[in-house]
Amino acid sequence: MNWLRIALRNLGRNRARTALASSMVTFAAGLTVFLCGLEDGVEASSVERGTSLFVGQLQVTRPGYDDRPRVSDTIPGLESALKAVARDPCVFSVTPRIEAFGLVFGPEKSTGARMIGLVVSSETLTTTLNRTVSEGSFLDDRDSAGALVGPGLARLLEVNLGDSLTFITQAADGSIGVGSFVVRGIIKSGDPGIDNRTLLVTAGGARSALSLSGAHRLVARTRDVSAAELTAKRLQAQMPGLSVLSWETYLNTVKIMMDLGRAYAFTVLLVFLLLAVAGISNVMIVSVSERTREMGLMMALGARGQYVFLTVLIESALIGFFGVLVGTGVGISLIALTGLTGIDLSAWSESIRLVGWPDVIYPRFGPVFAQGVIMTALASFAAAVLSGIFPAIGAARLEPARAMRQI
Amino acid sequence: MALIEIKNLKKTYSDHGVEAPALRGINLEIEAGEFTAIAGPSGSGKTTLLNIIGGLDRPSSGTVIVDGVDLSTLSRSALADYRLRKVGFVFQSYNLIEVLTTAENAEFVLLLQKVPKSERRARVYEILEAMGMAEYLNKRPNQLSGGQQQRIAVARAIAHNPRIVLADEPTANLDSATAAGLLDLMRAMNERYGVTFLFSTHDRLVMEKARRVVLLRDGLVVEDGRRV
């Protein structure tokens, strides 16, 4: 016989009450663990949506290029930079881009636009631009005259499939750069910057127009969006002469939404824990008051206050332990289950799109879960133990003779 | 020197400004090995006297010296230790811990004393066997009769070889035959292990089993009769 066994048997006296107290911890831990998985799912989906279309999860440029983009500021040592990025185990694919701002002319109209030259073979592995074609076809590396426009730009220039376009800007060598293209496709990406102000061409077509051989930007897709920042830091160390940024830097709004989501998840955890503390405290106070005589007897027989204190504390710790165990199991199972089936929120798609959530969320075991499951387990257990402290102190302070007179 | 020396012991309870004297000046000596009844009607101060000797309550004035130790000098934790080492208790009711078996209840004080398990079990088995209770080792209190529960309480009270066993109306909830049986058992344990027994009662049958009867009335000793 030991104190743990006594505590276990005490918990067995009123199993319904013990189950009720433990279920409060189970509920708090389970729901919070699940929320962490849900947040991981939302984050992965938001980042995926935000990065996969065009901007990618990693970008490499010459330092300062984004503050003041100049046609001549191409990446030095392009081939070795491409190899270094592609070699990183966290990188799935990388593609170079050539960029320039200038004037684009249709048969009748003209407007300011940016021209982006793509290497189609690697671009299709890195982004989903090729899936946004609504009319005609996507670019082909062998067709250096091919161009894509969005519906906005097509309307401004009054062009359709097969129409000719001319792009004029300052070339890398200072001369006037001119590119002649034919509209091969119309893309509908949903991104106003792309649909209204961008002319997509092949890398060959862009280089020819700009009289350059390199590229201004490398865009990469990582195997795990949450590892992008670390990968960027690692690559930056390898390529000190270049600027390597992850989506966390250049897709600031997504990052802010994620931080808000995490703050929300941890606020929920806090509220649930407070509810659990109140519930367990209540149960323990009732349990201790019912046993006042027995505790008085123990102390009359020579048990010190600290032993009685410990017995009550062990009981609440056991409630917490089982609650955390079951709750974490339930939370993990829910994540695994809904991770497969997805949670369809399309009925509220109007509202949830406003906060950047996808129509179907697939909860997953990501960084929020990894951090949250440990924090939840520790916090729930600590909350359960804390809940027992007040009643335990009350029990330890009992005067044995007086306690034994109580009914 | 007597095992218990009580000099001019007074105890007054006060409740919301109303004072109720329970003991008005008790002088008493109990020798080691005695089997003594503290008798008297309800409210005569029997339980208060036993509680003070047992270190469960403190006197308002006077001294209680047990085994050479003045109880008024002991701190709360030293009193707990005194109860643990030198006193065995048998109470009127709610005597056993509900979640523990017969054997675990009997060895509870030894557990508090951190006596090794094998030693605890051997000691408890010896006593329960001597009481004819060995077959109930693994029963829970709610599976035992009132008389059997009190026997287990006696076993617990003597298991750790205390200097005194204090029993507060141990037979109050028992029928007369069971009460007589319990008293015979206590006396047998008193003779077998040489433990001093001090018990309170207002039952004439119980008094007849005692070797010495100290009669209290209104917080004072009014008669002190010894028998052989």
XYZ file of C-alpha atoms in Angstrom:
635
model
C 0.000 0.000 0.000
C 1.273 3.441 -0.801
C -0.096 6.969 -1.180
C -0.593 6.582 -4.898
C -2.776 3.546 -4.323
C -4.755 5.324 -1.608
C -5.289 8.256 -3.993
C -6.393 5.877 -6.769
C -8.870 4.174 -4.455
C -10.184 7.536 -3.294
C -10.816 8.428 -6.917
C -12.647 5.120 -7.290
C -15.095 5.981 -4.472
C -17.197 8.155 -6.706
C -16.327 7.131 -10.229
C -18.925 9.338 -11.876
C -17.490 12.412 -10.160
C -13.912 11.425 -11.001
C -14.932 10.846 -14.608
C -16.648 14.230 -14.679
C -13.539 16.018 -13.376
C -11.269 14.101 -15.721
C -13.550 14.740 -18.674
C -13.149 18.491 -18.107
C -9.400 18.092 -18.655
C -10.061 15.710 -21.541
C -12.327 18.283 -23.159
C -9.874 21.161 -22.641
C -6.822 19.192 -23.804
C -8.586 17.394 -26.654
C -10.184 20.454 -28.151
C -7.033 22.550 -27.839
C -4.862 19.861 -29.443
C -7.399 19.595 -32.261
C -7.469 23.386 -32.650
C -3.672 23.360 -33.031
C -3.965 20.768 -35.813
C -6.732 22.819 -37.406
C -4.572 25.935 -37.259
C -1.762 23.968 -38.915
C -4.179 22.949 -41.649
C -5.388 26.519 -42.147
C -1.831 27.862 -42.173
C -0.569 25.287 -44.649
C -3.549 25.910 -46.870
C -3.270 29.720 -46.629
C 0.440 29.653 -47.411
C -0.108 27.156 -50.181
C -2.825 29.355 -51.691
C -0.802 32.506 -51.202
C 2.460 31.173 -52.597
C 1.705 28.474 -55.122
C 0.135 30.684 -57.770
C 3.028 32.988 -58.455
C 5.322 34.213 -55.680
C 6.590 30.843 -54.446
C 7.861 30.142 -50.948
C 11.444 31.315 -51.443
C 12.827 34.122 -53.597
C 16.418 34.933 -54.468
C 17.447 38.301 -55.943
C 20.389 40.629 -56.012
C 20.368 42.584 -52.693
C 18.212 45.740 -52.907
C 16.597 44.654 -56.183
C 13.024 44.783 -54.840
C 13.505 48.304 -53.480
C 14.775 49.629 -56.799
C 14.414 47.095 -59.625
C 16.720 47.724 -62.588
C 16.932 45.600 -65.698
C 20.676 45.369 -65.405
C 20.541 44.015 -61.838
C 20.535 40.345 -62.705
C 21.656 37.629 -60.313
C 25.431 37.189 -60.536
C 26.473 33.574 -61.017
C 22.959 32.462 -61.985
C 23.863 28.839 -62.711
C 25.630 28.271 -59.400
C 22.801 30.017 -57.503
C 20.241 27.810 -59.266
C 22.244 24.713 -58.365
C 22.680 25.775 -54.741
C 18.945 26.314 -54.291
C 17.963 23.144 -56.158
C 20.430 21.100 -54.066
C 18.823 22.065 -50.759
C 16.900 19.050 -49.407
C 13.919 21.231 -48.458
C 13.536 22.679 -51.939
C 11.186 20.893 -54.322
C 11.836 23.012 -57.420
C 13.279 26.357 -58.460
C 12.714 28.524 -61.517
C 14.366 31.725 -62.815
C 12.442 34.818 -63.902
C 13.299 37.822 -65.996
C 11.417 40.986 -65.156
C 11.023 44.430 -66.643
C 8.600 47.341 -66.530
C 7.699 49.117 -69.746
C 4.982 49.930 -72.236
C 2.968 47.300 -74.012
C 1.233 48.089 -77.266
C -1.721 46.341 -78.869
C -2.966 47.051 -82.355
C -4.861 50.112 -81.134
C -4.106 50.726 -77.448
C -1.116 50.764 -75.127
C -0.537 50.728 -71.363
C 2.164 50.373 -68.754
C 2.838 46.806 -67.666
C 5.430 44.477 -66.279
C 6.815 41.740 -68.452
C 7.859 38.502 -66.814
C 9.879 35.919 -68.636
C 9.421 32.321 -67.473
C 11.284 29.064 -67.985
C 8.153 27.009 -68.607
C 9.642 23.603 -67.777
C 10.630 24.637 -64.227
C 7.829 27.203 -63.731
C 5.157 24.499 -64.013
C 6.880 22.544 -61.227
C 7.136 25.611 -59.017
C 3.876 27.516 -59.436
C 0.346 26.872 -60.628
C 0.263 29.632 -63.244
C -0.166 27.049 -66.000
C -3.481 25.988 -64.421
C -4.967 29.450 -64.785
C -5.259 29.455 -68.568
C -8.886 30.187 -69.492
C -8.448 30.490 -73.249
C -5.763 29.298 -75.625
C -2.712 27.538 -74.212
C 0.139 28.102 -71.784
C 3.593 29.175 -72.904
C 6.118 26.835 -74.529
C 9.881 27.293 -74.009
C 10.427 26.702 -77.742
C 7.969 29.454 -78.718
C 9.846 32.656 -77.817
C 7.156 34.825 -79.469
C 4.372 33.466 -77.253
C 2.715 35.693 -74.628
C -0.060 35.413 -72.037
C -2.238 38.222 -70.759
C -4.905 38.432 -68.146
C -8.468 39.497 -68.936
C -7.834 42.993 -67.531
C -4.812 43.663 -69.706
C -6.532 42.082 -72.719
C -9.455 44.444 -72.248
C -7.184 47.488 -71.852
C -5.221 46.627 -74.982
C -8.292 45.326 -76.798
C -6.482 42.151 -77.799
C -7.571 38.544 -78.198
C -5.909 35.228 -78.972
C -3.615 35.521 -81.947
C -3.213 39.299 -81.747
C 0.246 40.876 -81.791
C 1.792 42.812 -78.909
C 4.895 44.921 -78.643
C 6.732 45.542 -75.398
C 9.143 48.455 -75.209
C 11.503 49.254 -72.356
C 15.116 50.134 -71.650
C 17.326 47.092 -72.305
C 20.102 45.935 -70.004
C 22.743 47.529 -72.242
C 21.003 50.924 -72.142
C 19.525 50.654 -75.607
C 15.815 50.570 -76.363
C 14.598 47.023 -75.856
C 11.774 45.831 -78.024
C 9.943 42.541 -77.908
C 7.294 41.369 -80.350
C 4.849 38.745 -79.162
C 1.634 36.989 -80.101
C -1.126 36.336 -77.566
C -1.259 32.528 -77.144
C -3.493 32.439 -74.116
C -5.639 34.338 -71.635
C -5.067 33.584 -67.959
C -7.501 34.142 -65.109
C -5.494 33.913 -61.925
C -7.753 35.945 -59.643
C -4.740 38.085 -58.682
C -5.379 41.657 -59.988
C -1.631 42.339 -60.280
C -1.252 39.440 -62.705
C -4.579 39.717 -64.493
C -4.457 43.482 -65.189
C -0.804 44.499 -65.336
C 1.370 41.552 -66.348
C 2.576 40.231 -69.646
C 3.896 36.703 -69.331
C 6.398 35.558 -71.928
C 9.088 32.890 -72.208
C 12.551 33.500 -70.749
C 13.956 33.376 -74.273
C 11.549 36.055 -75.498
C 12.258 38.297 -72.510
C 16.035 37.932 -72.734
C 15.960 38.748 -76.420
C 13.871 41.874 -75.799
C 16.065 43.027 -72.917
C 19.413 42.045 -74.404
C 20.478 40.065 -71.336
C 21.398 36.503 -70.550
C 20.711 36.116 -66.839
C 17.662 36.374 -64.603
C 16.425 38.825 -61.990
C 14.744 36.450 -59.592
C 14.726 32.825 -58.558
C 11.440 31.516 -57.226
C 11.414 28.215 -55.331
C 8.824 25.827 -53.966
C 9.693 24.037 -50.709
C 8.648 20.579 -49.612
C 7.237 21.980 -46.349
C 5.967 25.552 -46.172
C 6.731 25.745 -42.465
C 10.410 25.013 -43.173
C 10.748 27.854 -45.708
C 12.140 30.421 -43.280
C 14.834 28.050 -42.020
C 15.680 27.056 -45.570
C 15.978 30.724 -46.551
C 18.390 31.334 -43.687
C 20.444 28.307 -44.629
C 20.648 29.367 -48.277
C 21.419 32.942 -47.309
C 24.449 31.692 -45.382
C 25.588 29.801 -48.462
C 25.030 32.774 -50.778
C 26.012 35.888 -48.844
C 26.151 37.983 -52.022
C 22.437 37.472 -52.743
C 19.202 38.175 -50.908
C 17.245 35.046 -49.962
C 13.791 35.610 -48.483
C 10.976 33.278 -47.499
C 7.240 33.897 -47.902
C 7.129 34.876 -44.210
C 8.883 38.095 -45.202
C 7.316 39.025 -48.498
C 3.841 37.621 -47.794
C 3.410 39.602 -44.636
C -0.397 39.481 -44.516
C -0.461 35.678 -44.476
C 2.071 35.729 -41.660
C -0.077 38.175 -39.690
C -3.160 35.991 -40.211
C -1.178 32.993 -38.983
C 0.006 34.825 -35.889
C -3.582 35.864 -35.184
C -4.705 32.266 -35.620
C -2.067 31.041 -33.188
C -2.935 33.724 -30.668
C -6.570 32.669 -30.984
C -5.703 28.990 -30.435
C -3.706 29.789 -27.297
C -6.427 32.105 -25.966
C -8.888 29.264 -26.378
C -6.463 27.008 -24.497
C -6.317 29.512 -21.658
C -10.107 29.815 -21.420
C -10.571 26.042 -21.465
C -7.915 25.624 -18.798
C -9.595 28.174 -16.538
C -12.889 26.314 -16.958
C -11.130 23.024 -16.183
C -9.468 24.524 -13.079
C -12.833 25.773 -11.812
C -14.443 22.395 -12.471
C -11.749 20.252 -10.876
C -11.413 22.601 -7.894
C -15.116 22.289 -7.305
C -14.998 18.505 -7.494
C -11.956 18.308 -5.194
C -13.488 20.664 -2.616
C -16.638 18.531 -2.468
C -14.563 15.357 -2.339
C -12.377 16.684 0.498
C -15.326 18.034 2.489
C -17.021 14.634 2.252
C -13.926 13.024 3.716
C -13.259 15.545 6.463
C -13.862 12.961 9.194
C -11.614 10.426 7.544
C -8.831 12.953 7.091
C -9.287 13.944 10.726
C -8.921 10.254 11.616
C -5.717 9.961 9.563
C -4.275 13.001 11.306
C -5.413 11.757 14.724
C -3.491 8.567 14.044
C -0.355 10.608 13.424
C -0.474 11.522 9.724
C 1.013 14.959 9.277
C -0.747 17.694 7.348
C 1.712 17.303 4.488
C 0.676 13.674 3.929
C -2.986 14.629 3.703
C -2.012 17.536 1.428
C -0.063 15.144 -0.770
C -2.909 12.623 -0.975
C -5.337 15.279 -2.218
C -2.742 16.672 -4.624
C -1.956 13.216 -6.010
C -5.676 12.735 -6.612
C -6.002 15.924 -8.637
C -2.748 15.150 -10.463
C -4.138 11.724 -11.388
C -7.345 13.347 -12.647
C -5.160 15.677 -14.717
C -2.922 12.864 -15.958
C -5.771 10.690 -17.214
C -7.572 13.731 -18.627
C -4.477 14.831 -20.557
C -3.800 11.290 -21.762
C -7.317 10.742 -23.079
C -7.714 14.348 -24.283
C -4.461 14.294 -26.265
C -5.429 10.938 -27.748
C -8.845 12.266 -28.736
C -7.298 15.447 -30.189
C -4.725 13.487 -32.225
C -7.371 11.059 -33.468
C -9.608 13.945 -34.539
C -6.735 15.585 -36.431
C -5.850 12.283 -38.125
C -9.480 11.613 -39.050
C -10.409 15.081 -40.288
C -6.984 15.351 -41.941
C -8.147 12.555 -44.244
C -11.746 13.619 -44.754
C -11.251 17.389 -44.540
C -13.665 19.816 -42.903
C -15.967 21.276 -45.508
C -16.714 24.918 -44.755
C -18.031 25.781 -48.199
C -21.437 26.653 -46.715
C -19.746 29.679 -45.152
C -17.296 30.271 -47.979
C -18.155 33.971 -48.328
C -17.216 34.713 -44.735
C -14.290 32.370 -44.391
C -12.607 33.676 -47.532
C -12.603 37.084 -45.927
C -10.318 35.744 -43.198
C -8.231 33.886 -45.733
C -9.474 30.387 -44.951
C -9.978 27.783 -47.674
C -13.365 26.112 -48.332
C -12.104 22.747 -47.096
C -9.634 22.586 -44.230
C -7.409 19.572 -43.708
C -6.064 19.607 -40.126
C -2.516 18.302 -39.928
C 0.363 17.640 -37.536
C 2.438 20.773 -38.141
C 4.518 23.176 -36.050
C 1.520 24.617 -34.157
C 0.510 21.075 -33.197
C 4.075 20.161 -32.179
C 4.319 23.210 -29.949
C 0.683 23.090 -28.854
C 0.463 19.429 -27.884
C 3.325 19.732 -25.408
C 2.117 23.073 -24.085
C -1.458 21.788 -23.777
C -0.395 18.605 -22.004
C 1.815 20.490 -19.553
C -0.670 23.316 -18.992
C -3.646 20.960 -18.536
C -1.697 18.812 -16.097
C -0.455 21.880 -14.212
C -4.011 23.263 -14.139
C -5.297 20.002 -12.665
C -2.587 19.980 -9.988
C -3.218 23.664 -9.226
C -6.920 22.898 -8.853
C -6.091 20.509 -6.047
C -3.861 22.893 -4.110
C -6.613 24.956 -2.493
C -8.641 21.967 -1.226
C -5.392 20.191 -0.278
C -4.302 23.130 1.882
C -7.736 23.101 3.522
C -7.389 19.392 4.241
C -3.864 19.767 5.647
C -5.001 22.483 8.069
C -7.753 20.384 9.628
C -7.745 20.039 13.402
C -8.098 16.277 13.861
C -10.421 16.346 16.887
C -12.698 18.956 15.317
C -12.644 17.232 11.915
C -13.716 13.946 13.464
C -16.700 15.574 15.145
C -18.044 16.698 11.767
C -20.760 14.708 10.068
C 6.996 7.813 38.045
C 3.561 7.180 36.543
C 3.141 6.751 32.772
C 0.553 9.545 32.723
C 0.604 12.406 35.241
C -2.211 14.927 35.124
C -2.109 17.947 37.413
C -4.894 20.463 37.877
C -6.053 20.012 34.281
C -8.663 22.498 33.114
C -10.292 22.882 29.738
C -12.862 25.479 28.833
C -14.492 25.701 25.408
C -15.758 29.032 24.267
C -18.291 29.470 21.534
C -19.355 32.964 20.452
C -18.307 34.413 23.803
C -20.077 31.728 25.833
C -17.660 29.723 27.942
C -18.334 26.082 28.714
C -15.949 24.430 31.181
C -15.375 20.759 30.282
C -12.631 19.935 32.803
C -12.435 21.882 36.066
C -9.198 20.645 37.621
C -8.362 16.992 37.085
C -5.569 15.310 39.032
C -4.820 11.762 37.940
C -1.985 9.289 37.599
C -2.058 6.250 35.331
C 0.594 3.568 35.693
C 2.029 1.593 32.770
C 0.031 -1.567 31.998
C -3.237 -0.350 33.533
C -6.624 -1.276 32.079
C -8.646 1.699 33.243
C -12.099 3.017 32.460
C -12.939 6.719 32.583
C -16.607 6.611 33.452
C -19.267 9.221 33.790
C -22.446 10.554 32.251
C -22.550 12.464 28.967
C -20.893 15.879 29.287
C -18.765 14.844 32.271
C -15.551 15.496 30.284
C -14.470 11.921 29.370
C -13.813 12.576 25.676
C -12.091 15.904 26.424
C -9.772 14.188 28.907
C -8.876 11.421 26.444
C -8.381 13.949 23.610
C -5.954 15.961 25.723
C -4.005 12.852 26.826
C -3.929 11.775 23.171
C -2.583 15.118 21.979
C -5.699 15.831 19.913
C -6.644 18.833 21.999
C -4.758 21.249 24.246
C -5.629 22.106 27.858
C -6.608 25.605 28.979
C -4.347 25.164 32.022
C -2.633 22.465 34.024
C -0.116 19.884 32.878
C -0.293 16.489 31.220
C 2.937 14.540 31.266
C 2.998 11.282 29.292
C 6.040 9.059 29.452
C 8.044 11.966 30.840
C 6.987 14.447 28.144
C 4.939 17.564 28.972
C 2.441 17.709 26.099
C 1.939 21.473 26.449
C 5.518 22.014 25.225
C 4.976 20.148 21.938
C 4.425 21.874 18.602
C 1.679 20.797 16.189
C 3.998 18.496 14.273
C 5.635 17.174 17.462
C 2.148 16.347 18.748
C 1.452 14.468 15.496
C 4.665 12.561 16.035
C 3.699 11.871 19.675
C 0.360 10.447 18.504
C 2.132 8.404 15.862
C 4.744 6.870 18.177
C 3.203 6.643 21.626
C -0.579 6.512 21.312
C -3.055 4.093 19.791
C -6.616 5.262 19.220
C -9.946 3.484 19.097
C -12.861 5.785 18.372
C -16.563 5.356 18.838
C -17.427 5.247 15.139
C -16.044 6.034 11.672
C -12.948 4.326 12.912
C -11.602 2.788 9.741
C -10.532 4.216 6.409
C -13.150 3.158 3.906
C -10.876 2.573 0.915
C -8.386 0.377 2.762
C -8.709 -3.357 3.458
C -8.724 -4.813 6.956
C -4.973 -5.531 6.804
C -4.199 -2.080 5.352
C -6.258 -0.357 8.035
C -4.530 -2.366 10.754
C -1.088 -1.482 9.397
C -1.905 2.182 8.641
C 0.044 3.596 11.592
C 3.001 1.344 10.759
C 2.832 2.725 7.203
C 2.988 6.264 8.589
C 5.997 5.157 10.618
C 7.575 3.922 7.357
C 7.955 0.372 8.649
C 8.906 -1.992 5.778
C 5.985 -3.819 4.192
C 7.042 -7.357 5.144
C 7.481 -6.326 8.764
C 4.106 -4.528 8.755
C 2.297 -7.506 7.304
C 3.898 -9.973 9.740
C 3.015 -7.830 12.747
C -0.574 -7.220 11.622
C -1.106 -10.874 10.741
C 0.107 -11.938 14.183
C -2.332 -9.580 15.917
C -5.304 -10.337 13.669
C -4.700 -14.036 14.099
C -4.591 -13.605 17.870
C -7.949 -11.831 17.549
C -9.417 -14.524 15.308
C -9.682 -12.006 12.445
C -7.041 -13.424 10.095
C -9.634 -14.578 7.562
C -10.855 -10.998 7.092
C -7.472 -9.618 5.980
C -8.640 -8.531 2.540
C -12.154 -7.400 3.404
C -13.165 -3.760 3.199
C -14.728 -2.073 6.286
C -18.192 -2.081 4.718
C -18.005 -5.881 4.517
C -17.513 -6.209 8.292
C -19.945 -5.971 11.221
C -19.640 -3.136 13.748
C -17.948 -5.447 16.271
C -15.459 -6.702 13.678
C -14.656 -3.128 12.654
C -13.891 -2.213 16.263
C -11.622 -5.250 16.552
C -9.681 -4.042 13.528
C -9.469 -0.617 15.188
C -7.999 -2.263 18.294
C -5.531 -4.162 16.106
C -4.471 -0.875 14.479
C -4.187 0.775 17.895
C -1.733 -1.797 19.247
C 0.123 -2.751 16.027
C 2.901 -0.213 16.559
C 3.475 -1.037 20.256
C 2.277 2.306 21.627
C 2.726 3.276 25.278
C -1.022 3.823 25.677
C -4.209 2.952 23.854
C -7.003 5.508 24.228
C -10.463 4.233 23.407
C -13.324 6.728 23.393
C -16.584 4.863 24.056
C -15.431 1.937 21.874
C -18.555 -0.089 22.639
C -21.131 2.692 22.271
C -22.461 1.387 18.957
C -22.276 -2.317 19.812
C -24.806 -4.679 21.357
C -23.954 -5.900 24.833
C -22.633 -9.328 23.814
C -20.357 -7.814 21.156
C -19.307 -5.077 23.581
C -18.337 -7.665 26.179
C -16.395 -9.580 23.537
C -14.508 -6.440 22.489
C -13.656 -5.631 26.108
C -12.401 -9.175 26.652
C -10.247 -8.796 23.549
C -8.842 -5.459 24.738
C -8.049 -6.941 28.095
C -6.393 -9.946 26.461
C -4.256 -7.581 24.367
C -3.469 -5.572 27.494
C -2.234 -8.723 29.185
C -0.512 -10.199 26.144
C 1.344 -7.074 24.962
C 1.451 -5.094 28.239
C -0.099 -2.034 26.566
C -1.803 0.506 28.829
C -5.505 0.840 28.001
C -7.521 3.911 28.940
C -11.093 3.932 27.750
C -14.141 6.031 28.374
C -17.604 4.621 28.903
C -20.912 5.198 30.587
C -21.883 1.552 30.306
C -21.925 -0.313 33.628
C -21.122 -3.645 31.926
C -17.974 -2.145 30.429
C -16.959 -0.624 33.747
C -17.135 -4.047 35.304
C -14.486 -5.305 32.887
C -12.016 -2.576 33.914
C -9.396 -3.067 36.626
C -9.735 0.547 37.666
C -12.643 2.946 37.185
C -12.193 6.705 37.388
C -15.549 8.411 37.677
C -15.952 11.923 36.301
C -18.818 14.300 36.911
C -18.988 17.882 35.675
C -15.322 17.900 34.771
C -14.018 16.613 38.098
C -12.855 13.211 39.371
C -15.468 12.190 41.941
C -14.399 8.601 42.480
C -11.298 6.543 41.763
C -11.816 2.860 42.420
C -9.299 0.107 41.842
C -10.101 -3.544 41.379
C -7.800 -6.495 41.226
